[in-house]
XYZ file of C-alpha atoms in Angstrom:
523
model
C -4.312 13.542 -68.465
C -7.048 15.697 -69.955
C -9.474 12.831 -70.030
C -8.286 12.357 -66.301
C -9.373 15.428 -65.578
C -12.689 16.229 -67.243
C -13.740 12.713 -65.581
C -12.961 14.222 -61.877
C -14.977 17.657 -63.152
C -17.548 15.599 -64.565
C -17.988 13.246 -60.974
C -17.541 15.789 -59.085
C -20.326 18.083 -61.125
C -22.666 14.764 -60.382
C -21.951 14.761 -56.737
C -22.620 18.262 -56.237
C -25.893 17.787 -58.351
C -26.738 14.994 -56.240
C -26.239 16.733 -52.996
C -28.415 19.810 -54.575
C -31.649 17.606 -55.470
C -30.989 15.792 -52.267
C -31.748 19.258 -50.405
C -34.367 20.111 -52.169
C -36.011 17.041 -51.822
C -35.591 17.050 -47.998
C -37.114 20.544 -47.676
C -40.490 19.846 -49.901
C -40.898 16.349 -49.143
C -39.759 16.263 -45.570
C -42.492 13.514 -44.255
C -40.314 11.193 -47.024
C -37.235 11.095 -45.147
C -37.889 8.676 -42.438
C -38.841 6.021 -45.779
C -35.836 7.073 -47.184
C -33.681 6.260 -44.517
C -35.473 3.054 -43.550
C -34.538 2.058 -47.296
C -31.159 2.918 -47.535
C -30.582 0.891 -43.427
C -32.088 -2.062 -45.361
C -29.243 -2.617 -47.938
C -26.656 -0.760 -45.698
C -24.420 -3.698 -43.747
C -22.975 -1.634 -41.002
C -24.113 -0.491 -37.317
C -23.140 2.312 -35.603
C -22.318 3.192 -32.325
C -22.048 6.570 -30.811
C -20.117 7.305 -27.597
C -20.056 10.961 -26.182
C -17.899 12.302 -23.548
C -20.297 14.202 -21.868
C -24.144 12.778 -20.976
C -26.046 14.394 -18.373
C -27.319 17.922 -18.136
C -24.763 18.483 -15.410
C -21.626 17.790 -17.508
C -20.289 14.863 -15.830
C -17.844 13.039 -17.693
C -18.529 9.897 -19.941
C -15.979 7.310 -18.332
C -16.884 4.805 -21.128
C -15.758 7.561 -22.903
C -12.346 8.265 -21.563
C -12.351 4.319 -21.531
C -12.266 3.787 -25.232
C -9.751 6.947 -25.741
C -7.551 5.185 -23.000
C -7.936 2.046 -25.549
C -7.710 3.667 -28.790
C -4.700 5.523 -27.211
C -2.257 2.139 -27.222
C -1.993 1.283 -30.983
C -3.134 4.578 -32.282
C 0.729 6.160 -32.996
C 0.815 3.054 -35.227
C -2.375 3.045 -37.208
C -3.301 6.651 -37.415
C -2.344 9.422 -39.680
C -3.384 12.422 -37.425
C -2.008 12.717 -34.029
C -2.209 14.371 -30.882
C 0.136 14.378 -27.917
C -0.658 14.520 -24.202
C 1.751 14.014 -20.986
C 1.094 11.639 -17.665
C 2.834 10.872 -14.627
C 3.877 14.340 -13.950
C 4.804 15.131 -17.448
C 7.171 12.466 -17.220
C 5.923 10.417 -20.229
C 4.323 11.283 -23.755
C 0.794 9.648 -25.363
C -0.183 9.537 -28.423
C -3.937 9.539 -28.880
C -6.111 9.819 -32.796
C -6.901 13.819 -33.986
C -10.450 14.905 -33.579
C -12.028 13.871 -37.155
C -9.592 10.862 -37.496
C -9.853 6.745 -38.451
C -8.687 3.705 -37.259
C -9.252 0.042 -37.661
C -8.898 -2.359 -34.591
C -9.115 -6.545 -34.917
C -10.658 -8.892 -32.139
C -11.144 -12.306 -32.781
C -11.318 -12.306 -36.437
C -13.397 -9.068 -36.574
C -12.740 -5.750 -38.091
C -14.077 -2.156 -36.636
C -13.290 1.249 -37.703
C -13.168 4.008 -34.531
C -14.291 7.719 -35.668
C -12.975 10.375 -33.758
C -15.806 12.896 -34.223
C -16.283 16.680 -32.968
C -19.146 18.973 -33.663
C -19.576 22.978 -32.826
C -22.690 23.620 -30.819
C -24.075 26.504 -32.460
C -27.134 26.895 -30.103
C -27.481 29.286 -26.750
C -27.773 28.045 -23.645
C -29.894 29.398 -20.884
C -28.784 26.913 -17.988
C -26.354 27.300 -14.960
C -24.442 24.573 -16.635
C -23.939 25.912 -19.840
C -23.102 23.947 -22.926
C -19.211 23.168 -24.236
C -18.338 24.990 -27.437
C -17.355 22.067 -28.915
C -18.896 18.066 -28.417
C -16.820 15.397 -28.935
C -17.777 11.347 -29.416
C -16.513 8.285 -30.954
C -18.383 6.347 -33.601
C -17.956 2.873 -33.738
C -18.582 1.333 -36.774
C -18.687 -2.572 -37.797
C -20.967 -5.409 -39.805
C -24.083 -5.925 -38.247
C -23.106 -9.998 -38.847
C -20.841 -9.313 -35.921
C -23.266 -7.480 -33.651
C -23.242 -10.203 -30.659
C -19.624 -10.315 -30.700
C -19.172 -6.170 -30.724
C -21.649 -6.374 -28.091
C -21.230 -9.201 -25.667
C -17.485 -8.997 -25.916
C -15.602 -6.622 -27.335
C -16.760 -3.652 -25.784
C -16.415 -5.310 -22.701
C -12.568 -6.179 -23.675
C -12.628 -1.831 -24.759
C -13.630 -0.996 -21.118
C -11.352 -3.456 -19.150
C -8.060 -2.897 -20.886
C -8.779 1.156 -20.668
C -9.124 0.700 -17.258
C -5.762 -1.321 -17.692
C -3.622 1.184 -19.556
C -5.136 3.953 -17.393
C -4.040 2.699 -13.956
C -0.809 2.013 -15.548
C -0.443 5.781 -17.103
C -1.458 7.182 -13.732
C 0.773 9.119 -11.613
C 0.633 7.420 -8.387
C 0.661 8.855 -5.050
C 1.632 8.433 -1.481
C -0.468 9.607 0.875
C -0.322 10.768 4.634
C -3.624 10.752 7.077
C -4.234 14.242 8.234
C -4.555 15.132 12.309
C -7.900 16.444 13.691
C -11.814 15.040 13.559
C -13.482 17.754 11.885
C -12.149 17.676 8.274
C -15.669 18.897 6.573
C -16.237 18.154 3.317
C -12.310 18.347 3.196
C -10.554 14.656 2.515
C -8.559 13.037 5.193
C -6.326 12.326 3.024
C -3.487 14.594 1.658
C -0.717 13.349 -0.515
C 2.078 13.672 -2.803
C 3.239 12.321 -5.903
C 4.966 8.659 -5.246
C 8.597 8.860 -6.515
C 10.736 6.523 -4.877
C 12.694 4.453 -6.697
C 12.974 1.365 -4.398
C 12.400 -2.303 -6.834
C 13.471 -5.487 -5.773
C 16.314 -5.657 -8.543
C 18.084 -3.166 -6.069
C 16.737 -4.627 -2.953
C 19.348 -5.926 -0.686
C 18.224 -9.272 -0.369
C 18.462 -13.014 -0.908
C 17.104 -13.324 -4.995
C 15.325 -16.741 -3.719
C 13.654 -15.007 -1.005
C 12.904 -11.787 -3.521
C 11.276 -14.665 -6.036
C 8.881 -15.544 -3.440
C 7.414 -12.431 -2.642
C 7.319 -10.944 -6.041
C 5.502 -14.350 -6.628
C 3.187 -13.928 -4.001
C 2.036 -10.503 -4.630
C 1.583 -11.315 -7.979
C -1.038 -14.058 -7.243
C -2.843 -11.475 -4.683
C -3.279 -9.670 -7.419
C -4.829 -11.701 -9.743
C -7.014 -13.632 -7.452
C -9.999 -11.742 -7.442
C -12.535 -14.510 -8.093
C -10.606 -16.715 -5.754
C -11.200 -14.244 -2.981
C -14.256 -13.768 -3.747
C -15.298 -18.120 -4.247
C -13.804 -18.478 -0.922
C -15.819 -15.366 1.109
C -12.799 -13.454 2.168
C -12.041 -9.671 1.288
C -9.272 -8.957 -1.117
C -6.783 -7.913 0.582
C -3.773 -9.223 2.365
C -1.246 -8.876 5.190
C 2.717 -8.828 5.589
C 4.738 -7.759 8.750
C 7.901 -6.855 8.228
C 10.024 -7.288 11.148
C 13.822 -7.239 12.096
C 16.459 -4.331 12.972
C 16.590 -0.551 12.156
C 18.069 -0.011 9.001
C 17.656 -3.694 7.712
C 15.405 -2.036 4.865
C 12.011 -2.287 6.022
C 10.661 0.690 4.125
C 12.658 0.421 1.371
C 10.839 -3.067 0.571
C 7.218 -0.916 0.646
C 8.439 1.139 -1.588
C 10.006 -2.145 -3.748
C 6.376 -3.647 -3.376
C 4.454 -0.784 -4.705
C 6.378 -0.284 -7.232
C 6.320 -3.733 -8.540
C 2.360 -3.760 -8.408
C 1.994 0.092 -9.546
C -0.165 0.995 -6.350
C -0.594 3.721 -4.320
C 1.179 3.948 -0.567
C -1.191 5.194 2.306
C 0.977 5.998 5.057
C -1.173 5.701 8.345
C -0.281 7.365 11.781
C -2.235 5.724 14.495
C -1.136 8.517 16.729
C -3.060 11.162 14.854
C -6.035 9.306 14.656
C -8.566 10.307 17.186
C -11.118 6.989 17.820
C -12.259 4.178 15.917
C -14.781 5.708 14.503
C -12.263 8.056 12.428
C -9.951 4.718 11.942
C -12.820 3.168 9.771
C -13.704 6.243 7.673
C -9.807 6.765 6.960
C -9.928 3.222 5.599
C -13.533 4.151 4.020
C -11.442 6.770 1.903
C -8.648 4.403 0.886
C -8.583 3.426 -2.859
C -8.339 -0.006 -4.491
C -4.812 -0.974 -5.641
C -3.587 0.239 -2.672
C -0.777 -0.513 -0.065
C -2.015 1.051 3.606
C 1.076 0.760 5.951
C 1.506 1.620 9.349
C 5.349 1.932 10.018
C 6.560 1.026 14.117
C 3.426 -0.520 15.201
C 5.421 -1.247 18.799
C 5.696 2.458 19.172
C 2.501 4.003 17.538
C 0.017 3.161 20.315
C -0.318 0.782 23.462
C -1.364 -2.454 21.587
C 0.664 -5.236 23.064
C -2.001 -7.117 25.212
C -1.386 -5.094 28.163
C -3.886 -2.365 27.476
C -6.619 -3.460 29.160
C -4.120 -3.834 32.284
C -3.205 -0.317 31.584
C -6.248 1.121 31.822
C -7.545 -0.583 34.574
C -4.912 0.802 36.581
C -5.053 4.395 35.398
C -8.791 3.863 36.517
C -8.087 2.500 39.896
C -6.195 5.799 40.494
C -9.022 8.343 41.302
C -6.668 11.265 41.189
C -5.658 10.591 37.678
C -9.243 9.800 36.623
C -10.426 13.527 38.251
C -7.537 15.072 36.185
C -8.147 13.426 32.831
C -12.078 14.030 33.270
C -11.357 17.570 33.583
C -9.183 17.736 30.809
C -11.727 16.142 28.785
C -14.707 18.542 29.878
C -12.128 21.704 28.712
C -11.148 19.786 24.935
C -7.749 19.254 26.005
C -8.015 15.202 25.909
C -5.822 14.691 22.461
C -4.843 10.981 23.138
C -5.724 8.835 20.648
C -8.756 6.531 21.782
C -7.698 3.553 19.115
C -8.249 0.239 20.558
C -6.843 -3.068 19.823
C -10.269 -4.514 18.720
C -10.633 -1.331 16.877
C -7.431 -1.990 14.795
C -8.386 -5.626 14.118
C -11.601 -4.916 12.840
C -9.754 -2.291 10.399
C -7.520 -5.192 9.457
C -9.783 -7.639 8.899
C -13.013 -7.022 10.578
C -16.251 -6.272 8.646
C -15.175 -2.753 7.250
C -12.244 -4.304 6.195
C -14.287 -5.312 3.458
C -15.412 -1.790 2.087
C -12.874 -1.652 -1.399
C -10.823 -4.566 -2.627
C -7.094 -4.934 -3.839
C -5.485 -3.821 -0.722
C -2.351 -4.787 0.810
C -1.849 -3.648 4.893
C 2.131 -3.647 5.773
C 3.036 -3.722 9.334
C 6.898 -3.098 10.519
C 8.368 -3.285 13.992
C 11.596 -3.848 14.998
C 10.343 -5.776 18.465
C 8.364 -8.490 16.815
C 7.594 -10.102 20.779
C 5.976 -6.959 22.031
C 3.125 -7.109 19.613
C -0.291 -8.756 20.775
C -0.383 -12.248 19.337
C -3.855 -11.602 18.257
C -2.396 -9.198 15.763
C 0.290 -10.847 14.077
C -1.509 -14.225 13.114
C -2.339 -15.327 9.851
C -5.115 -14.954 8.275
C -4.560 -10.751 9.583
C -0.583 -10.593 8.633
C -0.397 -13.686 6.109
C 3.066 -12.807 5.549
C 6.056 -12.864 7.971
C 9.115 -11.103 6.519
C 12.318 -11.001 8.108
C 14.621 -7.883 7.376
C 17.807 -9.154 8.940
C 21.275 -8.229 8.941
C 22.894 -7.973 5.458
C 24.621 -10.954 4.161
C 27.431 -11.733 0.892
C 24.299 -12.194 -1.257
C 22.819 -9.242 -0.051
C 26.531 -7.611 -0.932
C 26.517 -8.488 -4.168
C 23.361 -6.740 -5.170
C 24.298 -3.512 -3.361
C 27.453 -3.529 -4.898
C 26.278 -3.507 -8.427
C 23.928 -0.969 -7.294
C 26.318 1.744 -5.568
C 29.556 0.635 -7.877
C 28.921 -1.376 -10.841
C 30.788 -4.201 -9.518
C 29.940 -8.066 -10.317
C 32.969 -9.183 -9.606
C 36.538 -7.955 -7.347
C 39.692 -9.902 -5.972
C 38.206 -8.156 -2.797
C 34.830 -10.640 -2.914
C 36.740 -13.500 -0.824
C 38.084 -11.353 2.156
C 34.644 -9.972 2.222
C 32.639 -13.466 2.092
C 34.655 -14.460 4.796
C 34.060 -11.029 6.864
C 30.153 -11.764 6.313
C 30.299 -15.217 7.433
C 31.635 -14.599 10.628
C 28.599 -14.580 12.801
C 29.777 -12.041 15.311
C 29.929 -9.749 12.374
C 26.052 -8.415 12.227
C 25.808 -4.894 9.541
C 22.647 -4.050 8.030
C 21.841 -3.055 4.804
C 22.260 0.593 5.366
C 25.796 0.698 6.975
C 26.956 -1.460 3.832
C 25.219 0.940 1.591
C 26.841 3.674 3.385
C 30.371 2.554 3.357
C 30.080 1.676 -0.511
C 28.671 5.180 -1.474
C 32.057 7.263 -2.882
C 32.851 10.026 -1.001
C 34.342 12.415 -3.239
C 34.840 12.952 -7.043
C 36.974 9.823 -9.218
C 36.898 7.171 -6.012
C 37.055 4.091 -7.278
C 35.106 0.895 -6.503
C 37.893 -0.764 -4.952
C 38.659 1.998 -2.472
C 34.879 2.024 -1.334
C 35.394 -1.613 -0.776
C 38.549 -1.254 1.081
C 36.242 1.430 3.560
C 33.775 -1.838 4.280
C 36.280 -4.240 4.914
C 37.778 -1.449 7.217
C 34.365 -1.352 8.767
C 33.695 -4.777 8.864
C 36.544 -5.894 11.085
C 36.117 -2.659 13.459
C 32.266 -3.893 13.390
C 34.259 -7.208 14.470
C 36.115 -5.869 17.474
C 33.452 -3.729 18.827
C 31.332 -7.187 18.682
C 33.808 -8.743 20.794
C 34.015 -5.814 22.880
C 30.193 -6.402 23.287
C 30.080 -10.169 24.099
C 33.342 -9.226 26.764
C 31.160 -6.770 28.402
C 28.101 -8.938 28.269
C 30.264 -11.600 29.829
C 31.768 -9.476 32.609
C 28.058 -7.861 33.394
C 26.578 -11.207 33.343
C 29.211 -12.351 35.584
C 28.809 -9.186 37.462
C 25.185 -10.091 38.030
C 25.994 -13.350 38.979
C 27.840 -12.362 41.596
C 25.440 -9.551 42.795
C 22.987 -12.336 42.842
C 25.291 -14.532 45.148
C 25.866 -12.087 47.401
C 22.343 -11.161 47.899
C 21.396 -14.671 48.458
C 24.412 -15.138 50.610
C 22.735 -12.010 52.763
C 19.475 -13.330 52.583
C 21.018 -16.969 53.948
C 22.888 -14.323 56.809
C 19.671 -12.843 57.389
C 17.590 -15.512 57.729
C 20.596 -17.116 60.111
C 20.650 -14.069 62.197
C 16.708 -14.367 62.221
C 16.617 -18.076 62.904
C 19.357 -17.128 66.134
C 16.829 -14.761 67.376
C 14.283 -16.930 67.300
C 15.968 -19.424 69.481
C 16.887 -17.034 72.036
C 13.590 -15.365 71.990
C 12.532 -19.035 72.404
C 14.768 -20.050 75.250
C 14.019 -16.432 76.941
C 10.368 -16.569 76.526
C 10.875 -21.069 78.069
C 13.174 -19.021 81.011
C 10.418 -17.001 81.692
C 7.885 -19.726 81.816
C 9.990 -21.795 83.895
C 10.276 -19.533 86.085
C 6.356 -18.106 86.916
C 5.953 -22.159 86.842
C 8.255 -22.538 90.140
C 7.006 -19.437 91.319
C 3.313 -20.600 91.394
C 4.800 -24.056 92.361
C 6.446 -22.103 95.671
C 3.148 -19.946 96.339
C 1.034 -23.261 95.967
C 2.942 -25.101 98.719
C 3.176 -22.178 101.155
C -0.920 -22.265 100.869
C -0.768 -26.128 102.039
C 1.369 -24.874 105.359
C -1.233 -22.880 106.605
C-alpha cells in the first residue's frame, strides 16, 4: 500500500511538473504553439466537433443545439452517471437529460462517439444591448477521424431528424381557436389552449374493422411525404364526417389527433371577415396539424345557392341602399367568405403554404353541401357517424362499466337489431354512466334496455304519425285537386253559357240587320 501510494505522489508530482514547464513554455515561446499543436493533431486520431447553443450576436437559439440535447436526452438515464431532470407536457411527464460537464457514448452503424456536455463562465464585460449569458454551454462531439464521412454525411443527419422526432412527441400539444376581428397587429390570430381530451379509437364507439381502416389511412398520410411530393400534390388531406347529432363526430377529431400527436385548429367561418383573412389564418397554421371546421351546413351560405342569394338581395334596391349605408358607418360584420374562397383554402394554391395537414369537415345534412365541396380529391374521406350498433355496444360498455361479457348481451343484440330502434352513441353512453355511488353494471344495463324499447315505441309512435300525416296529405291533396277539377267544371260551364249568350247575341243583331236590309229593298 505504501508503494501504492508514493507511485500516485510520484505521477501526480510529474503531472503537475509537466503542466508547470508547459506554462512556461507557452508564455516565452508563444510563436511555438501553433507547431506544437500541428504536431500533436498529426499523431492524435480523433476530430472534434463543437456545437453551442447560442450563435449570433443577438442570442438566438442554436436549434441544432436543442436538437442533439433532444437526442442525447432518450438513452441518456441509461448511459450517464450525472443527471438532470426537466418536465414537458404541462409538467405531466419527467426527462432525463446528461449534467453540464458529463460523458456519453452513442453507436450508429458500427461506429462509436463520445458526447461532452461542456459549460464555460464568461468572465469578460459586455458593452452591447444584448449582453452576454453568464454561463455558455455546447456539446463536443468526439469520434475517429477514419469515420469522418459517416459522422458527417449520416449520422448527424440521423442526430437532427430523430430530435426533431422525440421533440414533437414530448411537446404539449394544443388546440387552438381563430380569434374575431381584422386588425390583430403584430398579435397572432391564433389563441389556444393546451389539448387534453382524451378521445382514442380504443374507446371510440365504432365498428373495430371500420376503426382499422382509418387508423390505417392516417397512418400512410403521414408517412407519405415523398409520395406527395413525386406526385405534385400538397400534403395534406381531407375527411367529412357526416351523420346525426351525437353520433360522435367530434369525439373521432379528438380520436384522430390523438393517434397522430397533432395539434387541433378549430376554425369558425363565421368570425372570419373575407378571404383575404381566410388565407392568412391558414398562413399561421402549423405542420402536423388537424384544421377542422365543425357544422359546415350552418357556418356560412355555401350550398350552391349563394350566387342565387345574392343576386336577389341585389335585385332589391332597398336592401342594397340599407346595407351600403351600413357599410359606409363600419357596421357591415357579415362575413364576406365565398365558396371559391373556401376551396382555394382547401385545396387551392395557398393550400400549399405548410405540409402535414389534415382539414375535417362535419355536418349533419350531408345533401345541403355544394357538390363542389365534398368531392375527392378536397374531402378524400367520407365517414359515416351513424346510429350506434351491438358492436359499437360492446366497446362503450367496457369503457363506462368494465363489462366484456353479461347474460344481458342477447336481449340487447336483439334490441339493436331491430331497425326501428335508431340511438346514437351518446344516449347509450348516457344510459350506461352510473348514477349514484355502488350501481352496478347490470343495473346501468337494465336503464338501456329500459330505454331501448321506450326508444322502440316512440319509433312506432313516429312511423304512426308519419303514416296518418302522409295520409293526411294525401287527402288534402285530393281534395284540392277535386276543387281544382270543380273549379275548372264551374269555369268550363261558364264558358259555355258565355258562349251560347255571346252566339244569342249574334244571332240576334244578324236577324236584326237581316230585317233592316229587307225593309231598304221595299222602298
Amino acid at each position: 500500500m505504501v508503494t501504492m501510494g508514493r507511485r500516485w505522489a510520484n505521477t501526480g508530482s510529474s503531472l503537475a511538473t509537466i503542466m508547470f514547464l508547459y506554462t512556461i513554455f507557452k508564455q516565452w515561446f508563444p510563436h511555438m504553439e501553433p507547431f506544437f499543436q500541428r504536431l500533436f493533431s498529426r499523431f492524435y486520431p480523433y476530430i472534434q466537433i463543437k456545437f453551442h447553443e447560442y450563435n449570433g450576436e443577438h442570442f438566438k437559439r442554436n436549434e441544432v443545439y436543442s436538437m442533439i440535447q433532444t437526442y442525447l436526452s432518450k438513452d441518456s438515464s441509461l448511459r450517464a452517471k450525472k443527471l438532470k431532470a426537466n418536465t414537458t407536457k404541462g409538467s405531466k411527464s419527467l426527462v432525463l437529460s446528461m449534467d453540464d460537464r458529463e460523458e456519453i457514448t452513442d453507436e450508429f452503424q458500427g461506429v462509436t462517439v463520445w458526447w461532452q456536455s461542456k459549460k464555460v463562465r464568461n468572465t469578460r464585460p459586455s458593452f452591447s444591448f444584448y449582453p452576454a449569458a453568464d454561463e455558455k454551454k455546447y456539446y463536443i462531439l468526439k469520434f475517429h477521424r477514419r469515420d469522418r464521412e459517416v459522422i458527417i454525411e449520416r449520422y448527424l443527419e440521423h442526430v437532427i431528424m430523430e430530435g426533431k422526432m422525440i421533440k414533437m412527441k414530448n411537446r404539449e400539444r394544443k388546440l387552438y381557436s381563430n380569434t374575431p376581428g381584422q386588425n390583430h397587429r403584430n398579435q397572432t390570430k391564433w389563441s389556444h389552449v393546451t389539448f387534453e381530451h382524451p378521445a382514442t379509437f380504443d374507446t371510440l364507439a365504432m365498428e373495430e374493422k371500420k376503426k382499422e381502416e382509418i387508423k390505417n389511412d392516417l397512418v400512410k398520410f403521414s408517412k407519405s411525404k415523398d409520395y406527395y411530393k413525386k406526385i405534385g400534390k400538397a400534403w395534406k388531406r381531407g375527411y367529412l364526417l357526416f351523420g346525426p347529432p351525437g353520433t360522435g363526430k367530434s369525439t373521432m377529431i379528438a380520436a384522430m389527433a390523438n393517434f397522430l400527436e397533432y395539434d387541433v385548429y378549430d376554425l369558425e367561418l363565421t368570425t372570419v371577415m373575407d378571404n383575404t383573412q381566410l388565407r392568412s389564418l391558414l398562413i399561421e397554421t402549423s405542420t402536423k396539424s388537424i384544421i377542422v371546421i365543425e357544422d359546415i351546413d350552418c357556418s356560412l351560405n355555401l350550398t350552391g345557392q349563394r350566387k342565387k342569394k345574392q343576386e336577389e338581395e341585389e335585385g332589391d334596391e332597398k336592401k342594397a341602399v340599407e346595407k351600403k349605408m351600413m357599410k359606409n358607418q363600419g357596421e357591415d360584420k357579415e362575413s364576406k367568405v365565398t365558396l371559391s374562397g373556401l376551396l382555394n383554402f382547401i385545396d387551392g394554391l395557398w393550400s400549399a403554404c405548410g405540409g402535414e395537414r389534415i382539414i375535417v369537415f362535419t355536418t349533419n345534412f350531408v345533401d345541403k353541401l355544394d357538390p363542389a365541396l365534398i368531392r375527392k380529391g378536397r374531402m378524400d374521406k367520407h365517414i359515416e357517424m351513424s346510429y350506434c350498433g351491438f358492436k359499437a355496444f360492446k366497446v362503450l360498455a367496457k369503457n363506462y362499466l368494465d363489462v366484456e361479457e353479461s347474460e344481458l348481451y342477447d336481449e340487447i343484440k336483439r334490441l339493436f337489431e331491430d331497425e326501428e330502434i335508431k340511438m346514437t352513441p351518446a344516449d347509450v353512453g348516457e344510459n350506461l354512466l352510473p348514477k349514484s355511488e355502488g350501481e352496478e353494471g347490470e343495473t346501468c344495463m337494465k336503464r338501456l334496455i329500459e330505454a331501448l324499447k321506450e326508444e322502440k315505441e316512440l319509433a312506432k309512435k313516429r312511423v304512426e304519425k308519419e303514416v296518418k300525416q302522409k295520409k293526411e296529405e294525401e287527402e288534402k291533396e285530393r281534395r284540392k285537386e277535386k276543387k281544382v277539377e270543380t273549379e275548372m267544371e264551374v269555369k268550363e260551364e261558364e264558358k259555355k253559357r258565355k258562349k251560347a249568350k255571346q252566339a244569342d247575341i249574334e244571332a240576334k243583331e244578324e236577324k236584326k240587320k237581316k230585317i233592316e236590309e229587307n225593309g231598304e229593298e221595299e222602298h
